[in-house]
Tab-separated table of C-alpha atoms and ligand atoms in Angstrom:
chain	number	residue	atom	x	y	z
M	300	MET	CA	93.503	23.548	25.143
M	301	GLN	CA	96.709	25.191	26.327
M	302	THR	CA	97.516	25.167	30.036
M	303	GLU	CA	97.797	28.324	32.090
M	304	LYS	CA	101.618	28.132	31.898
M	305	GLN	CA	101.747	27.590	28.108
M	306	ALA	CA	99.298	30.376	27.292
M	307	HIS	CA	101.207	33.284	25.819
M	308	HIS	CA	100.370	36.601	24.224
M	309	GLU	CA	102.902	39.376	23.745
M	310	PRO	CA	101.297	42.744	24.669
M	311	VAL	CA	101.400	45.053	21.647
M	312	LEU	CA	102.775	48.637	21.845
M	313	LEU	CA	103.142	48.282	25.618
M	314	LYS	CA	105.433	51.249	26.263
M	315	GLU	CA	103.362	53.467	23.965
M	316	VAL	CA	100.131	52.473	25.753
M	317	LEU	CA	101.555	53.240	29.211
M	318	GLU	CA	102.834	56.618	28.023
M	319	GLY	CA	99.674	57.358	26.021
M	320	LEU	CA	97.440	56.649	29.020
M	321	ASP	CA	99.853	58.605	31.216
M	322	VAL	CA	99.627	55.855	33.864
M	323	LYS	CA	100.545	57.195	37.270
M	324	GLU	CA	100.575	56.227	40.921
M	325	GLY	CA	97.097	55.989	42.438
M	326	GLY	CA	95.203	56.308	39.133
M	327	VAL	CA	92.021	54.438	38.211
M	328	TYR	CA	92.274	52.458	34.967
M	329	VAL	CA	90.043	50.241	32.865
M	330	ASP	CA	91.339	47.475	30.601
M	331	GLY	CA	88.403	46.493	28.384
M	332	THR	CA	90.278	43.593	26.786
M	333	VAL	CA	92.376	42.039	29.534
M	334	GLY	CA	93.374	38.955	27.523
M	335	LEU	CA	96.363	37.306	29.179
M	336	ALA	CA	96.826	40.458	31.259
M	337	GLY	CA	100.001	41.785	29.609
M	338	HIS	CA	98.840	45.413	29.568
M	339	SER	CA	96.840	45.041	32.812
M	340	LEU	CA	99.863	43.828	34.789
M	341	ALA	CA	102.006	46.672	33.456
M	342	ILE	CA	99.312	49.241	34.352
M	343	LEU	CA	99.024	47.829	37.888
M	344	GLU	CA	102.812	47.868	38.276
M	345	ARG	CA	103.199	51.441	37.005
M	346	SER	CA	100.294	52.741	39.163
M	347	SER	CA	101.655	51.066	42.344
M	348	PRO	CA	101.132	51.073	45.216
M	349	THR	CA	97.539	52.356	45.181
M	350	GLY	CA	96.337	52.434	41.557
M	351	PHE	CA	93.202	50.429	40.747
M	352	LEU	CA	92.247	48.457	37.645
M	353	TYR	CA	88.799	47.426	36.415
M	354	GLY	CA	89.323	44.614	33.905
M	355	PHE	CA	86.922	43.134	31.326
M	356	GLU	CA	87.433	39.816	29.529
M	357	TRP	CA	84.479	37.909	28.119
M	358	ASN	CA	86.257	34.765	26.924
M	359	GLU	CA	85.842	32.200	29.693
M	360	GLU	CA	89.183	30.384	29.306
M	361	THR	CA	91.115	33.642	29.031
M	362	TYR	CA	89.310	35.105	32.057
M	363	ASP	CA	90.435	32.194	34.273
M	364	ILE	CA	94.071	32.589	33.232
M	365	ALA	CA	93.974	36.388	33.639
M	366	LEU	CA	92.521	36.062	37.136
M	367	GLU	CA	95.385	33.754	38.118
M	368	ARG	CA	98.008	36.111	36.634
M	369	LEU	CA	96.569	39.181	38.364
M	370	LYS	CA	96.579	37.515	41.794
M	371	PRO	CA	99.781	39.226	43.012
M	372	TYR	CA	97.785	42.486	42.849
M	373	GLU	CA	94.835	41.175	44.918
M	374	GLY	CA	92.833	44.070	46.349
M	375	ARG	CA	93.867	46.449	43.563
M	376	PHE	CA	91.687	45.110	40.754
M	377	LYS	CA	88.268	43.785	39.844
M	378	LEU	CA	87.908	41.469	36.869
M	379	TYR	CA	84.546	41.167	35.088
M	380	LYS	CA	83.632	38.284	32.744
M	381	GLU	CA	81.765	40.797	30.604
M	382	ASN	CA	81.579	42.492	27.237
M	383	PHE	CA	83.498	45.785	27.142
M	384	ALA	CA	80.341	47.411	25.769
M	385	LYS	CA	79.241	47.314	29.418
M	386	ILE	CA	82.145	49.444	30.699
M	387	PRO	CA	79.998	52.602	31.136
M	388	GLU	CA	77.181	50.719	32.894
M	389	ILE	CA	79.510	48.858	35.286
M	390	LEU	CA	81.722	51.842	36.107
M	391	ASN	CA	78.554	53.823	36.822
M	392	GLN	CA	77.420	51.099	39.214
M	393	GLU	CA	80.855	51.247	40.853
M	394	GLY	CA	80.448	55.027	41.126
M	395	VAL	CA	83.937	55.797	39.775
M	396	LEU	CA	85.452	57.826	36.973
M	397	ALA	CA	88.592	56.559	35.226
M	398	ASP	CA	91.935	58.197	34.466
M	399	GLY	CA	92.458	55.886	31.518
M	400	VAL	CA	90.739	53.208	29.446
M	401	LEU	CA	92.422	50.731	27.109
M	402	LEU	CA	90.848	48.665	24.331
M	403	ASP	CA	93.264	46.256	22.630
M	404	LEU	CA	90.874	44.828	20.062
M	405	GLY	CA	90.514	41.490	18.376
M	406	VAL	CA	91.868	38.083	19.211
M	407	SER	CA	94.906	37.059	21.231
M	408	SER	CA	97.478	34.473	20.168
M	409	PHE	CA	95.909	32.316	22.872
M	410	LEU	CA	92.438	32.467	21.249
M	411	LEU	CA	93.945	31.786	17.822
M	412	GLU	CA	95.923	28.782	18.970
M	413	GLY	CA	94.735	27.618	22.332
M	414	VAL	CA	90.971	27.229	22.609
M	415	GLY	CA	90.033	24.984	19.671
M	416	ARG	CA	87.200	27.191	18.440
M	417	GLY	CA	88.172	27.628	14.818
M	418	PHE	CA	89.673	31.142	14.852
M	419	SER	CA	92.659	30.120	12.727
M	420	PHE	CA	92.564	28.778	9.172
M	421	LYS	CA	95.781	26.938	9.987
M	422	ARG	CA	94.054	24.428	12.309
M	423	ASP	CA	91.352	21.860	11.699
M	424	GLU	CA	88.768	22.728	14.334
M	425	PRO	CA	84.977	23.207	14.605
M	426	LEU	CA	83.821	26.433	12.934
M	427	ASP	CA	82.652	28.130	16.109
M	428	MET	CA	84.538	31.471	16.534
M	429	ARG	CA	82.498	32.657	19.514
M	430	MET	CA	84.864	34.455	21.887
M	431	SER	CA	82.231	34.180	24.618
M	432	GLN	CA	79.882	31.237	25.062
M	433	THR	CA	77.114	33.739	25.853
M	434	LEU	CA	76.984	34.555	22.128
M	435	GLY	CA	74.275	32.675	20.245
M	436	ILE	CA	75.442	32.174	16.682
M	437	THR	CA	78.549	30.309	15.526
M	438	ALA	CA	80.540	30.768	12.325
M	439	SER	CA	79.030	27.576	10.874
M	440	ASP	CA	75.532	28.958	11.609
M	441	VAL	CA	76.472	32.092	9.649
M	442	LEU	CA	77.707	30.051	6.674
M	443	ASN	CA	74.886	27.487	6.700
M	444	ARG	CA	71.837	29.563	7.636
M	445	LEU	CA	72.131	33.134	6.351
M	446	SER	CA	70.423	34.047	3.092
M	447	LEU	CA	72.592	34.884	0.095
M	448	SER	CA	72.145	38.628	0.556
M	449	GLU	CA	72.878	38.448	4.304
M	450	LEU	CA	76.012	36.398	3.717
M	451	ALA	CA	77.154	38.714	0.928
M	452	LYS	CA	76.777	41.627	3.385
M	453	VAL	CA	79.004	39.852	5.945
M	454	PHE	CA	81.743	39.425	3.327
M	455	GLU	CA	81.286	42.943	1.916
M	456	GLU	CA	81.569	44.489	5.371
M	457	GLY	CA	84.642	42.343	6.012
M	458	GLU	CA	86.188	43.653	2.763
M	459	VAL	CA	86.394	40.171	1.210
M	460	PRO	CA	87.153	40.466	-2.539
M	461	LYS	CA	84.275	39.452	-4.864
M	462	ALA	CA	82.070	39.237	-1.764
M	463	PHE	CA	78.770	38.596	-3.536
M	464	PHE	CA	80.086	35.845	-5.803
M	465	PHE	CA	81.956	34.190	-2.942
M	466	ALA	CA	78.723	34.197	-0.892
M	467	LYS	CA	76.912	32.653	-3.871
M	468	PHE	CA	79.591	29.959	-4.083
M	469	ILE	CA	79.169	29.171	-0.352
M	470	CYS	CA	75.381	28.904	-0.797
M	471	GLU	CA	75.917	26.366	-3.601
M	472	GLN	CA	78.478	24.380	-1.613
M	473	ARG	CA	76.306	24.156	1.500
M	474	LYS	CA	73.556	22.382	-0.471
M	475	ARG	CA	75.951	19.421	-0.792
M	476	ALA	CA	77.242	19.416	2.779
M	477	PRO	CA	77.031	21.944	5.629
M	478	PHE	CA	80.123	23.831	6.750
M	479	THR	CA	81.139	22.401	10.117
M	480	ARG	CA	84.941	22.584	10.323
M	481	THR	CA	87.607	25.119	9.409
M	482	VAL	CA	88.918	22.797	6.663
M	483	ASP	CA	85.518	22.987	4.913
M	484	LEU	CA	85.860	26.737	4.651
M	485	VAL	CA	89.551	26.583	3.711
M	486	GLN	CA	88.668	24.241	0.819
M	487	ALA	CA	85.903	26.568	-0.369
M	488	VAL	CA	88.249	29.598	-0.320
M	489	LYS	CA	90.927	27.645	-2.218
M	490	ALA	CA	88.397	26.461	-4.803
M	491	PHE	CA	86.768	29.877	-5.337
M	492	TYR	CA	89.979	31.911	-5.481
M	493	LYS	CA	91.886	29.249	-7.443
M	494	GLY	CA	95.130	30.499	-8.945
M	495	ARG	CA	95.479	33.538	-6.651
M	496	ARG	CA	98.897	33.989	-5.124
M	497	ASP	CA	97.585	35.748	-2.033
M	498	LEU	CA	95.560	32.774	-0.763
M	499	ASN	CA	96.751	33.168	2.825
M	500	ASP	CA	95.663	36.822	2.877
M	501	LEU	CA	92.276	35.826	1.423
M	502	LEU	CA	91.866	33.077	4.020
M	503	ALA	CA	92.740	35.554	6.770
M	504	VAL	CA	90.215	38.129	5.553
M	505	VAL	CA	87.401	35.548	5.105
M	506	PHE	CA	87.977	34.123	8.591
M	507	GLN	CA	88.174	37.631	10.037
M	508	SER	CA	84.892	38.680	8.404
M	509	LEU	CA	83.094	35.743	10.068
M	510	ARG	CA	84.734	36.451	13.429
M	511	ILE	CA	83.612	40.086	13.256
M	512	LYS	CA	80.032	38.995	12.521
M	513	VAL	CA	79.838	36.216	15.148
M	514	ASN	CA	81.228	38.437	17.918
M	515	LYS	CA	79.421	41.632	16.817
M	516	GLU	CA	82.819	43.301	17.017
M	517	LEU	CA	81.962	46.549	15.273
M	518	GLU	CA	78.672	46.990	17.152
M	519	ASN	CA	80.399	46.454	20.510
M	520	LEU	CA	83.156	48.881	19.612
M	521	GLU	CA	80.638	51.543	18.590
M	522	ILE	CA	78.697	51.168	21.852
M	523	ALA	CA	81.901	51.368	23.898
M	524	LEU	CA	83.221	54.424	22.028
M	525	LYS	CA	79.940	56.276	22.594
M	526	GLY	CA	79.751	55.443	26.308
M	527	ILE	CA	83.351	55.650	27.510
M	528	PRO	CA	83.654	59.485	27.550
M	529	SER	CA	80.946	59.542	30.242
M	530	ILE	CA	83.100	57.519	32.656
M	531	LEU	CA	86.409	59.332	32.015
M	532	LYS	CA	87.660	62.075	34.312
M	533	LYS	CA	88.395	65.418	32.686
M	534	GLY	CA	91.870	64.933	31.206
M	535	GLY	CA	91.392	61.128	31.285
M	536	ARG	CA	92.595	59.174	28.280
M	537	LEU	CA	91.188	56.517	25.967
M	538	ALA	CA	93.690	54.360	24.055
M	539	VAL	CA	92.488	51.981	21.348
M	540	ILE	CA	94.653	49.473	19.474
M	541	SER	CA	92.977	48.199	16.309
M	542	PHE	CA	94.140	45.551	13.866
M	543	HIS	CA	92.123	46.184	10.727
M	544	SER	CA	90.874	49.160	8.758
M	545	LEU	CA	87.189	48.697	9.704
M	546	GLU	CA	87.936	49.134	13.407
M	547	ASP	CA	90.476	51.871	12.854
M	548	ARG	CA	87.988	53.867	10.774
M	549	LEU	CA	85.387	53.656	13.561
M	550	VAL	CA	87.907	54.811	16.161
M	551	LYS	CA	89.214	57.654	13.995
M	552	LEU	CA	85.713	58.967	13.235
M	553	SER	CA	84.502	58.657	16.804
M	554	PHE	CA	87.564	60.535	18.132
M	555	ARG	CA	87.201	63.223	15.490
M	556	ASN	CA	83.417	63.708	15.724
M	557	ASP	CA	82.815	63.426	19.473
M	558	PRO	CA	83.151	66.910	21.042
M	559	ARG	CA	84.024	65.278	24.377
M	560	PHE	CA	87.339	64.072	22.885
M	561	LYS	CA	90.548	65.907	22.026
M	562	VAL	CA	92.607	63.764	19.652
M	563	LEU	CA	96.201	63.289	20.857
M	564	THR	CA	97.371	61.195	17.897
M	565	LYS	CA	96.886	63.000	14.587
M	566	LYS	CA	98.299	59.876	12.945
M	567	PRO	CA	98.046	56.449	14.597
M	568	ILE	CA	101.063	55.116	16.480
M	569	THR	CA	102.429	51.934	14.899
M	570	PRO	CA	104.958	49.394	16.202
M	571	SER	CA	108.668	49.821	15.519
M	572	PRO	CA	110.344	47.429	13.048
M	573	GLU	CA	112.057	45.891	16.083
M	574	GLU	CA	108.682	45.120	17.743
M	575	VAL	CA	107.310	43.634	14.494
M	576	ARG	CA	110.426	41.426	14.216
M	577	ARG	CA	109.923	40.209	17.775
M	578	ASN	CA	106.135	39.885	17.480
M	579	PRO	CA	104.840	39.632	13.877
M	580	ARG	CA	101.217	39.746	15.140
M	581	ALA	CA	101.860	43.434	15.959
M	582	ARG	CA	102.485	44.383	12.312
M	583	SER	CA	98.980	45.710	11.573
M	584	ALA	CA	98.444	47.365	14.995
M	585	LYS	CA	97.381	51.023	15.119
M	586	LEU	CA	97.129	52.905	18.390
M	587	ARG	CA	94.986	56.020	18.684
M	588	ILE	CA	94.660	58.092	21.842
M	589	ALA	CA	92.135	60.740	22.822
M	590	GLU	CA	91.732	62.883	25.930
M	591	ARG	CA	88.443	63.723	27.662
M	592	VAL	CA	87.908	67.492	27.566
H	1330	SAM	C1	94.200	41.353	21.635
H	1330	SAM	S1	93.611	40.524	23.028
H	1330	SAM	C2	94.145	41.473	24.385
H	1330	SAM	C3	95.511	41.125	24.874
H	1330	SAM	C4	95.926	41.809	26.144
H	1330	SAM	N1	96.016	43.249	25.988
H	1330	SAM	C5	97.222	41.254	26.677
H	1330	SAM	O1	98.189	42.010	26.804
H	1330	SAM	O2	97.277	40.053	26.981
H	1330	SAM	C6	91.919	40.889	23.028
H	1330	SAM	C7	91.148	40.227	24.145
H	1330	SAM	O3	89.914	40.894	24.272
H	1330	SAM	C8	88.880	39.965	24.449
H	1330	SAM	N2	87.695	40.591	23.886
H	1330	SAM	C9	87.400	40.815	22.593
H	1330	SAM	N3	86.229	41.451	22.460
H	1330	SAM	C10	85.765	41.650	23.722
H	1330	SAM	C11	84.596	42.261	24.251
H	1330	SAM	N4	83.655	42.791	23.445
H	1330	SAM	N5	84.459	42.305	25.577
H	1330	SAM	C12	85.394	41.774	26.409
H	1330	SAM	N6	86.518	41.160	25.967
H	1330	SAM	C13	86.704	41.105	24.630
H	1330	SAM	C14	89.331	38.718	23.711
H	1330	SAM	O4	88.730	37.572	24.278
H	1330	SAM	C15	90.838	38.759	23.919
H	1330	SAM	O5	91.218	38.005	25.028
């Protein structure tokens, strides 16, 4: 486990998010994915001296670090150890409407490298992948317990090539020994996709498909996208950074089909080559912004 000082995550598209949300003095903002507080700190700074931030971070280790980092702004924020799907409910309880909401989806570098829960195929760790300990099912449960058709669906939805046959292969392998560690899954991917040159991409997509399932990522995003317009002021903005096509499609459709939104980004904003050089994790980021009408 990394210490508070070691934990690092470079905020993606920071300038574009601040401009897109039109952060201004005295505004009320919501960061649904506080992470290591990169965007949150910048929002608090830009909305000084009276702006207020409601932050959500459901990963326990990340929450503790974020709370520590936000301390200089004591009195100007509230941090919830909660799922961002609860933003509408909690803001309603608070009785406030927001000028801007940010969702910076997925995992942070800290979760990938610092919590030992099997998010990265590059480390030998238990196959857990729960961002929050309140979640019931781990990645090894998914691999060991789901039926063939359920597992095939997880891989199909995650856009894993040859999803059905890979699921069948996993079901055969688990009869010999259950999947408990990341290396077990890495070996299965290498054996099934033998000879493919894009093994690292395949590993990434298989791991991502399990992470999406374990953390109900698409369900949570759908709930949040439906509810957030109700807690935005007229003219308030929603900015969403997604990292894969499944999320981006959901965001695009929700922005386009919800009459409460006016889309401000016809095409998604992507990081400059300079940002990608500095922070390769940003390379697949897509930022979409909509305004509450
Ligand atoms: C990409 S990181 C955010 C990084 C952050 N913007 C920063 O600058 O440090 C995403 C964060 O959102 C959290 N997260 C993911 N899904 C969540 C959810 N449904 N509810 C609350 N937090 C979530 C993850 O634990 C992770 O810390």
